[in-house]
mmCIF file of C-alpha atoms and ligand atoms in Angstrom:
data_model
loop_
_atom_site.group_PDB
_atom_site.id
_atom_site.type_symbol
_atom_site.label_atom_id
_atom_site.label_comp_id
_atom_site.label_asym_id
_atom_site.label_seq_id
_atom_site.Cartn_x
_atom_site.Cartn_y
_atom_site.Cartn_z
ATOM 1 C CA MET I 740 7.670 10.590 6.007
ATOM 2 C CA TYR I 741 6.058 7.681 3.870
ATOM 3 C CA LEU I 742 4.021 5.322 6.174
ATOM 4 C CA SER I 743 3.747 1.567 5.350
ATOM 5 C CA ASP I 744 2.131 -1.736 7.308
ATOM 6 C CA TYR I 745 4.233 -4.625 5.427
ATOM 7 C CA HIS I 746 2.972 -7.228 7.449
ATOM 8 C CA PHE I 747 -0.811 -7.746 7.553
ATOM 9 C CA HIS I 748 -2.953 -10.745 6.503
ATOM 10 C CA THR I 749 -6.784 -11.316 4.875
ATOM 11 C CA ILE I 750 -9.233 -13.617 3.993
ATOM 12 C CA CYS I 751 -6.488 -15.744 1.936
ATOM 13 C CA SER I 752 -5.089 -16.831 5.170
ATOM 14 C CA SER I 753 -6.971 -19.519 7.168
ATOM 15 C CA ASP I 754 -6.813 -17.441 10.254
ATOM 16 C CA SER I 755 -8.489 -14.185 8.990
ATOM 17 C CA THR I 756 -11.694 -13.166 7.967
ATOM 18 C CA ALA I 757 -10.784 -9.488 6.585
ATOM 19 C CA THR I 758 -10.662 -9.160 2.718
ATOM 20 C CA LEU I 759 -8.088 -6.802 1.221
ATOM 21 C CA LEU I 760 -10.514 -4.309 0.528
ATOM 22 C CA GLU I 761 -11.449 -3.985 4.198
ATOM 23 C CA GLN I 762 -7.531 -3.757 5.094
ATOM 24 C CA ALA I 763 -7.054 -1.139 2.534
ATOM 25 C CA GLU I 764 -9.362 1.042 3.734
ATOM 26 C CA ALA I 765 -8.981 0.432 6.990
ATOM 27 C CA ALA I 766 -5.284 1.606 6.221
ATOM 28 C CA LEU I 767 -6.572 4.791 4.195
ATOM 29 C CA ALA I 768 -8.043 5.905 7.264
ATOM 30 C CA ALA I 769 -4.676 5.007 9.728
ATOM 31 C CA GLY I 770 -3.012 7.384 7.358
ATOM 32 C CA VAL I 771 -0.710 4.732 5.699
ATOM 33 C CA GLN I 772 0.502 5.307 2.418
ATOM 34 C CA GLU I 773 1.965 1.755 1.463
ATOM 35 C CA LEU I 774 0.580 -1.698 2.203
ATOM 36 C CA CYS I 775 2.199 -4.850 1.472
ATOM 37 C CA VAL I 776 -0.392 -7.994 1.713
ATOM 38 C CA THR I 777 1.422 -10.907 3.334
ATOM 39 C CA ASP I 778 -0.775 -14.180 3.449
ATOM 40 C CA HIS I 779 0.409 -17.352 5.166
ATOM 41 C CA TRP I 780 1.846 -20.289 3.455
ATOM 42 C CA ASN I 781 2.886 -22.369 6.100
ATOM 43 C CA LEU I 782 4.629 -25.549 5.413
ATOM 44 C CA LEU I 783 3.199 -27.007 8.840
ATOM 45 C CA ASP I 784 0.108 -26.884 10.533
ATOM 46 C CA GLN I 785 0.008 -26.256 14.501
ATOM 47 C CA GLN I 786 -0.244 -30.234 15.100
ATOM 48 C CA GLY I 787 2.991 -30.769 13.242
ATOM 49 C CA ASN I 788 1.318 -32.372 9.565
ATOM 50 C CA ARG I 789 3.102 -31.186 6.309
ATOM 51 C CA LEU I 790 1.160 -29.088 4.163
ATOM 52 C CA PRO I 791 1.509 -28.326 0.400
ATOM 53 C CA THR I 792 4.861 -27.811 -0.725
ATOM 54 C CA VAL I 793 3.078 -25.749 -3.916
ATOM 55 C CA TYR I 794 1.745 -22.147 -2.745
ATOM 56 C CA ASP I 795 -1.592 -21.745 -4.805
ATOM 57 C CA TRP I 796 -1.571 -17.826 -5.788
ATOM 58 C CA SER I 797 -4.528 -17.969 -7.723
ATOM 59 C CA ALA I 798 -6.837 -16.556 -4.970
ATOM 60 C CA PRO I 799 -4.550 -14.194 -3.580
ATOM 61 C CA LEU I 800 -3.727 -13.106 -6.782
ATOM 62 C CA GLU I 801 -7.483 -12.472 -8.147
ATOM 63 C CA GLN I 802 -7.937 -10.409 -4.626
ATOM 64 C CA TYR I 803 -4.763 -8.192 -5.359
ATOM 65 C CA ARG I 804 -5.711 -7.196 -8.858
ATOM 66 C CA ALA I 805 -9.294 -6.700 -8.092
ATOM 67 C CA VAL I 806 -8.546 -4.554 -5.295
ATOM 68 C CA ARG I 807 -5.530 -2.391 -6.625
ATOM 69 C CA SER I 808 -7.449 -1.208 -9.789
ATOM 70 C CA ARG I 809 -10.439 -0.012 -6.945
ATOM 71 C CA LEU I 810 -7.819 2.070 -4.773
ATOM 72 C CA PRO I 811 -7.341 5.811 -4.855
ATOM 73 C CA GLU I 812 -3.969 7.021 -5.518
ATOM 74 C CA GLU I 813 -2.579 8.045 -2.342
ATOM 75 C CA LEU I 814 -2.402 4.297 -1.092
ATOM 76 C CA GLU I 815 -0.216 1.993 -2.772
ATOM 77 C CA VAL I 816 -0.648 -2.011 -2.406
ATOM 78 C CA ARG I 817 1.906 -4.385 -3.108
ATOM 79 C CA LEU I 818 1.838 -7.987 -2.945
ATOM 80 C CA GLY I 819 3.879 -10.069 -0.613
ATOM 81 C CA ILE I 820 3.692 -13.211 1.404
ATOM 82 C CA GLU I 821 4.729 -14.789 4.736
ATOM 83 C CA VAL I 822 6.085 -18.270 4.598
ATOM 84 C CA GLY I 823 5.950 -20.193 7.785
ATOM 85 C CA ASN I 824 8.994 -23.035 8.138
ATOM 86 C CA GLY I 825 10.770 -22.370 4.606
ATOM 87 C CA VAL I 826 13.562 -24.543 6.009
ATOM 88 C CA LEU I 827 11.481 -27.811 5.644
ATOM 89 C CA ASP I 828 12.029 -27.355 1.974
ATOM 90 C CA PRO I 829 13.876 -24.240 0.424
ATOM 91 C CA ALA I 830 13.703 -25.474 -3.433
ATOM 92 C CA ALA I 831 10.081 -25.888 -2.933
ATOM 93 C CA VAL I 832 9.724 -22.113 -1.434
ATOM 94 C CA ASP I 833 12.345 -20.754 -3.983
ATOM 95 C CA ALA I 834 9.648 -22.269 -6.836
ATOM 96 C CA SER I 835 6.532 -21.037 -5.580
ATOM 97 C CA LEU I 836 8.242 -17.373 -5.100
ATOM 98 C CA GLU I 837 8.622 -17.045 -8.667
ATOM 99 C CA LEU I 838 6.061 -15.435 -9.334
ATOM 100 C CA PRO I 839 6.882 -12.058 -11.310
ATOM 101 C CA GLU I 840 4.115 -10.046 -9.452
ATOM 102 C CA LEU I 841 5.857 -10.739 -5.897
ATOM 103 C CA ASP I 842 7.235 -8.029 -4.318
ATOM 104 C CA PHE I 843 8.398 -8.922 -1.053
ATOM 105 C CA ALA I 844 8.605 -12.141 1.056
ATOM 106 C CA ILE I 845 8.666 -12.766 5.384
ATOM 107 C CA GLY I 846 10.818 -15.733 6.099
ATOM 108 C CA SER I 847 8.836 -16.708 9.867
ATOM 109 C CA LEU I 848 8.811 -19.833 11.918
ATOM 110 C CA HIS I 849 5.869 -20.804 13.287
ATOM 111 C CA SER I 850 6.775 -24.488 14.479
ATOM 112 C CA GLN I 851 9.118 -26.089 15.961
ATOM 113 C CA SER I 852 11.934 -28.165 14.290
ATOM 114 C CA ALA I 853 10.948 -31.557 12.959
ATOM 115 C CA ALA I 854 13.333 -33.275 15.946
ATOM 116 C CA ALA I 855 11.461 -31.304 18.502
ATOM 117 C CA GLY I 856 8.032 -32.680 17.267
ATOM 118 C CA GLY I 857 6.816 -29.875 14.466
ATOM 119 C CA ARG I 858 4.235 -28.675 16.729
ATOM 120 C CA GLY I 859 3.274 -24.956 16.376
ATOM 121 C CA ILE I 860 5.067 -22.802 18.774
ATOM 122 C CA PHE I 861 1.898 -21.036 19.786
ATOM 123 C CA THR I 862 0.326 -24.750 20.525
ATOM 124 C CA ALA I 863 4.512 -25.784 22.122
ATOM 125 C CA ALA I 864 4.113 -22.427 24.442
ATOM 126 C CA ARG I 865 0.319 -22.536 25.689
ATOM 127 C CA ALA I 866 1.598 -26.465 27.275
ATOM 128 C CA CYS I 867 4.767 -25.335 28.616
ATOM 129 C CA VAL I 868 4.221 -26.470 32.488
ATOM 130 C CA ARG I 869 8.051 -25.223 34.004
ATOM 131 C CA ARG I 870 10.608 -22.416 32.950
ATOM 132 C CA GLU I 871 12.840 -25.038 31.414
ATOM 133 C CA ASP I 872 10.184 -26.194 28.864
ATOM 134 C CA GLY I 873 9.877 -22.286 27.416
ATOM 135 C CA VAL I 874 14.114 -22.347 27.285
ATOM 136 C CA ALA I 875 13.503 -25.428 25.307
ATOM 137 C CA ILE I 876 11.330 -23.955 23.012
ATOM 138 C CA ILE I 877 13.985 -20.902 22.725
ATOM 139 C CA ASP I 878 16.598 -23.289 21.867
ATOM 140 C CA ASP I 879 14.791 -24.839 19.190
ATOM 141 C CA TYR I 880 13.840 -21.732 17.330
ATOM 142 C CA MET I 881 17.479 -20.437 17.349
ATOM 143 C CA ASP I 882 18.594 -23.768 15.621
ATOM 144 C CA MET I 883 16.170 -23.159 12.719
ATOM 145 C CA LEU I 884 16.415 -19.503 12.533
ATOM 146 C CA GLU I 885 20.127 -20.225 11.838
ATOM 147 C CA GLU I 886 19.286 -22.681 9.697
ATOM 148 C CA LEU I 887 16.588 -20.208 7.730
ATOM 149 C CA VAL I 888 18.933 -17.946 7.073
ATOM 150 C CA ARG I 889 21.078 -20.030 5.014
ATOM 151 C CA THR I 890 17.950 -20.262 2.828
ATOM 152 C CA ASP I 891 17.175 -17.656 0.171
ATOM 153 C CA GLY I 892 13.366 -17.713 0.244
ATOM 154 C CA PHE I 893 12.698 -14.637 2.006
ATOM 155 C CA ASP I 894 13.457 -10.697 1.937
ATOM 156 C CA VAL I 895 13.262 -9.751 5.946
ATOM 157 C CA LEU I 896 12.818 -12.274 9.022
ATOM 158 C CA GLY I 897 9.530 -12.243 10.150
ATOM 159 C CA HIS I 898 9.110 -11.804 13.913
ATOM 160 C CA VAL I 899 12.347 -12.704 15.428
ATOM 161 C CA ILE I 900 11.035 -12.540 18.828
ATOM 162 C CA TYR I 901 7.849 -14.589 17.915
ATOM 163 C CA PRO I 902 8.552 -17.274 20.586
ATOM 164 C CA LEU I 903 8.151 -14.215 23.250
ATOM 165 C CA ARG I 904 4.871 -13.885 22.420
ATOM 166 C CA TYR I 905 3.363 -17.114 23.707
ATOM 167 C CA ILE I 906 5.445 -18.690 26.268
ATOM 168 C CA PRO I 907 3.775 -17.662 29.759
ATOM 169 C CA PRO I 908 5.402 -14.009 30.924
ATOM 170 C CA GLU I 909 5.568 -15.383 34.587
ATOM 171 C CA TYR I 910 8.923 -17.293 33.396
ATOM 172 C CA GLY I 911 10.684 -13.803 32.768
ATOM 173 C CA LEU I 912 12.342 -14.919 29.527
ATOM 174 C CA ASP I 913 13.776 -12.839 26.774
ATOM 175 C CA LEU I 914 16.412 -13.517 24.138
ATOM 176 C CA HIS I 915 19.394 -12.162 25.970
ATOM 177 C CA PRO I 916 20.684 -15.706 26.813
ATOM 178 C CA TRP I 917 21.002 -16.605 22.754
ATOM 179 C CA TRP I 918 22.183 -13.360 22.339
ATOM 180 C CA ASP I 919 25.603 -14.371 20.632
ATOM 181 C CA ARG I 920 23.490 -16.284 18.570
ATOM 182 C CA LEU I 921 21.116 -13.834 17.463
ATOM 183 C CA ALA I 922 23.488 -11.611 16.565
ATOM 184 C CA GLU I 923 25.144 -14.215 13.906
ATOM 185 C CA VAL I 924 21.994 -14.449 13.114
ATOM 186 C CA LEU I 925 21.320 -10.376 12.073
ATOM 187 C CA ARG I 926 25.369 -10.306 10.942
ATOM 188 C CA THR I 927 24.581 -13.151 8.075
ATOM 189 C CA VAL I 928 21.507 -11.450 7.092
ATOM 190 C CA ILE I 929 23.192 -7.714 7.071
ATOM 191 C CA ARG I 930 25.761 -9.598 4.889
ATOM 192 C CA GLN I 931 23.297 -10.841 2.626
ATOM 193 C CA GLY I 932 21.681 -7.414 2.119
ATOM 194 C CA ARG I 933 18.432 -8.664 3.658
ATOM 195 C CA GLY I 934 16.917 -7.509 6.816
ATOM 196 C CA ILE I 935 14.447 -7.862 9.516
ATOM 197 C CA GLU I 936 10.718 -6.624 10.418
ATOM 198 C CA MET I 937 9.637 -4.589 13.760
ATOM 199 C CA ASN I 938 6.529 -6.460 14.084
ATOM 200 C CA THR I 939 3.835 -4.735 16.502
ATOM 201 C CA SER I 940 1.639 -8.475 16.516
ATOM 202 C CA ALA I 941 -1.281 -6.041 16.221
ATOM 203 C CA GLY I 942 0.060 -3.740 18.610
ATOM 204 C CA THR I 943 0.893 -5.889 21.908
ATOM 205 C CA THR I 944 4.907 -6.081 21.283
ATOM 206 C CA VAL I 945 6.228 -3.104 20.894
ATOM 207 C CA GLU I 946 8.987 -2.432 23.780
ATOM 208 C CA GLN I 947 9.835 -6.324 23.817
ATOM 209 C CA TRP I 948 11.766 -4.917 20.563
ATOM 210 C CA ARG I 949 13.984 -2.294 21.676
ATOM 211 C CA ASP I 950 17.218 -4.476 22.601
ATOM 212 C CA VAL I 951 16.790 -6.284 19.424
ATOM 213 C CA LEU I 952 16.351 -3.425 16.993
ATOM 214 C CA ALA I 953 19.578 -1.744 18.772
ATOM 215 C CA LEU I 954 21.506 -5.136 18.537
ATOM 216 C CA TYR I 955 20.639 -4.866 14.687
ATOM 217 C CA ARG I 956 21.407 -0.867 14.678
ATOM 218 C CA ASP I 957 24.882 -2.003 16.489
ATOM 219 C CA LEU I 958 25.672 -4.358 14.067
ATOM 220 C CA GLY I 959 25.060 -2.392 11.180
ATOM 221 C CA GLY I 960 21.621 -3.363 9.897
ATOM 222 C CA GLU I 961 19.434 -0.772 7.853
ATOM 223 C CA VAL I 962 17.215 -2.825 6.142
ATOM 224 C CA LEU I 963 13.705 -2.816 8.218
ATOM 225 C CA THR I 964 10.563 -3.133 7.475
ATOM 226 C CA LEU I 965 7.017 -2.202 9.711
ATOM 227 C CA GLY I 966 4.260 -4.676 10.437
ATOM 228 C CA SER I 967 1.279 -4.848 12.348
ATOM 229 C CA ASP I 968 0.060 -8.199 11.411
ATOM 230 C CA ALA I 969 -2.814 -7.312 11.307
ATOM 231 C CA HIS I 970 -5.776 -10.187 11.123
ATOM 232 C CA GLN I 971 -8.463 -7.711 11.279
ATOM 233 C CA SER I 972 -8.890 -4.122 10.174
ATOM 234 C CA ARG I 973 -8.669 -2.505 13.309
ATOM 235 C CA SER I 974 -5.336 -3.720 13.727
ATOM 236 C CA ILE I 975 -3.884 -2.226 10.558
ATOM 237 C CA ALA I 976 -0.739 -0.046 11.440
ATOM 238 C CA ALA I 977 -1.612 -1.158 15.424
ATOM 239 C CA ALA I 978 0.519 1.075 17.445
ATOM 240 C CA PHE I 979 2.800 2.282 14.908
ATOM 241 C CA PRO I 980 3.337 5.419 16.676
ATOM 242 C CA GLN I 981 4.911 4.096 19.727
ATOM 243 C CA ALA I 982 7.034 1.561 17.184
ATOM 244 C CA LEU I 983 8.321 4.790 14.903
ATOM 245 C CA GLU I 984 9.303 6.501 18.298
ATOM 246 C CA LEU I 985 11.283 3.541 19.337
ATOM 247 C CA ILE I 986 12.962 2.481 15.750
ATOM 248 C CA ARG I 987 14.180 6.546 15.945
ATOM 249 C CA CYS I 988 14.877 6.202 19.574
ATOM 250 C CA VAL I 989 17.612 3.278 19.109
ATOM 251 C CA GLY I 990 18.863 5.437 15.498
ATOM 252 C CA LEU I 991 17.766 3.160 12.765
ATOM 253 C CA ARG I 992 16.972 5.771 9.902
ATOM 254 C CA TYR I 993 14.720 4.105 7.317
ATOM 255 C CA LEU I 994 11.645 1.798 6.839
ATOM 256 C CA CYS I 995 11.923 -0.116 3.703
ATOM 257 C CA VAL I 996 8.794 -0.785 0.827
ATOM 258 C CA TYR I 997 9.445 -3.440 -1.716
ATOM 259 C CA ARG I 998 10.051 -3.678 -5.568
ATOM 260 C CA ARG I 999 9.934 -6.919 -6.968
ATOM 261 C CA ARG I 1000 12.236 -8.329 -4.105
ATOM 262 C CA THR I 1001 13.931 -5.152 -3.806
ATOM 263 C CA PRO I 1002 14.374 -2.661 -0.882
ATOM 264 C CA LEU I 1003 13.611 0.958 -1.502
ATOM 265 C CA PHE I 1004 14.730 2.532 1.679
ATOM 266 C CA CYS I 1005 12.469 5.659 2.903
ATOM 267 C CA LYS I 1006 14.099 8.181 5.265
ATOM 268 C CA LEU I 1007 12.110 8.290 8.716
HETATM 269 ZN ZN1 LIG O 519 3.882 -15.049 11.589
HETATM 270 ZN ZN1 LIG O 520 1.414 -12.744 9.999
#
């Protein structure tokens, strides 16, 4: 099979210090055949302040071009982006994604809605003091997910289980109470020819994906990318053997890679 890691960060993301070359060397060592670098472009910070609505491609492009020319042929590197909270300004997102070299865009929600205060979901989840606070975070997240799928600026939905990473596990929350709404979101992306990613979050969240991937398969979903969300080289392709086993086990048949925003289906 053709192994790809389609979600990781580099020094062009404010929360990573790894260079693209370091990430690529780690990928080669892990047997990955294709990488897509997806640095952050968030439209809100953790406190809910607005960030620039024009993405500055200069540093990511410079790094990408320099590394591509230095890599051995057995590793393909592609250029992507992870857009955080693109729902705030879909027209601005579309404008910044017009870059000809762009292969792939992840649409993620890292922050709460403006109505809920716009704080980072990470920050809001850490401030939870009761189960109802966690429920409110997921309610708001589902509202935004429904809004996000009506916009153009992404190819796959990023880490759809995102709030579960940070809501205190003792509340025992999962997405089942929101299953009908999630199914409708997934039906929409399937109809649009777009997809979702399975995100191992540096190897920490494999099992949480089982029911979501099974639902996606039941609805006819086929466009799936796999990403480690590595911010450090040691997490490139983290827990991929377990993730691939789960993907096969639920009956999904392909991992996708992208060329100029168009998926190519690689048989598992
Ligand atoms: Zn993310
Ligand atoms: Zn990420």
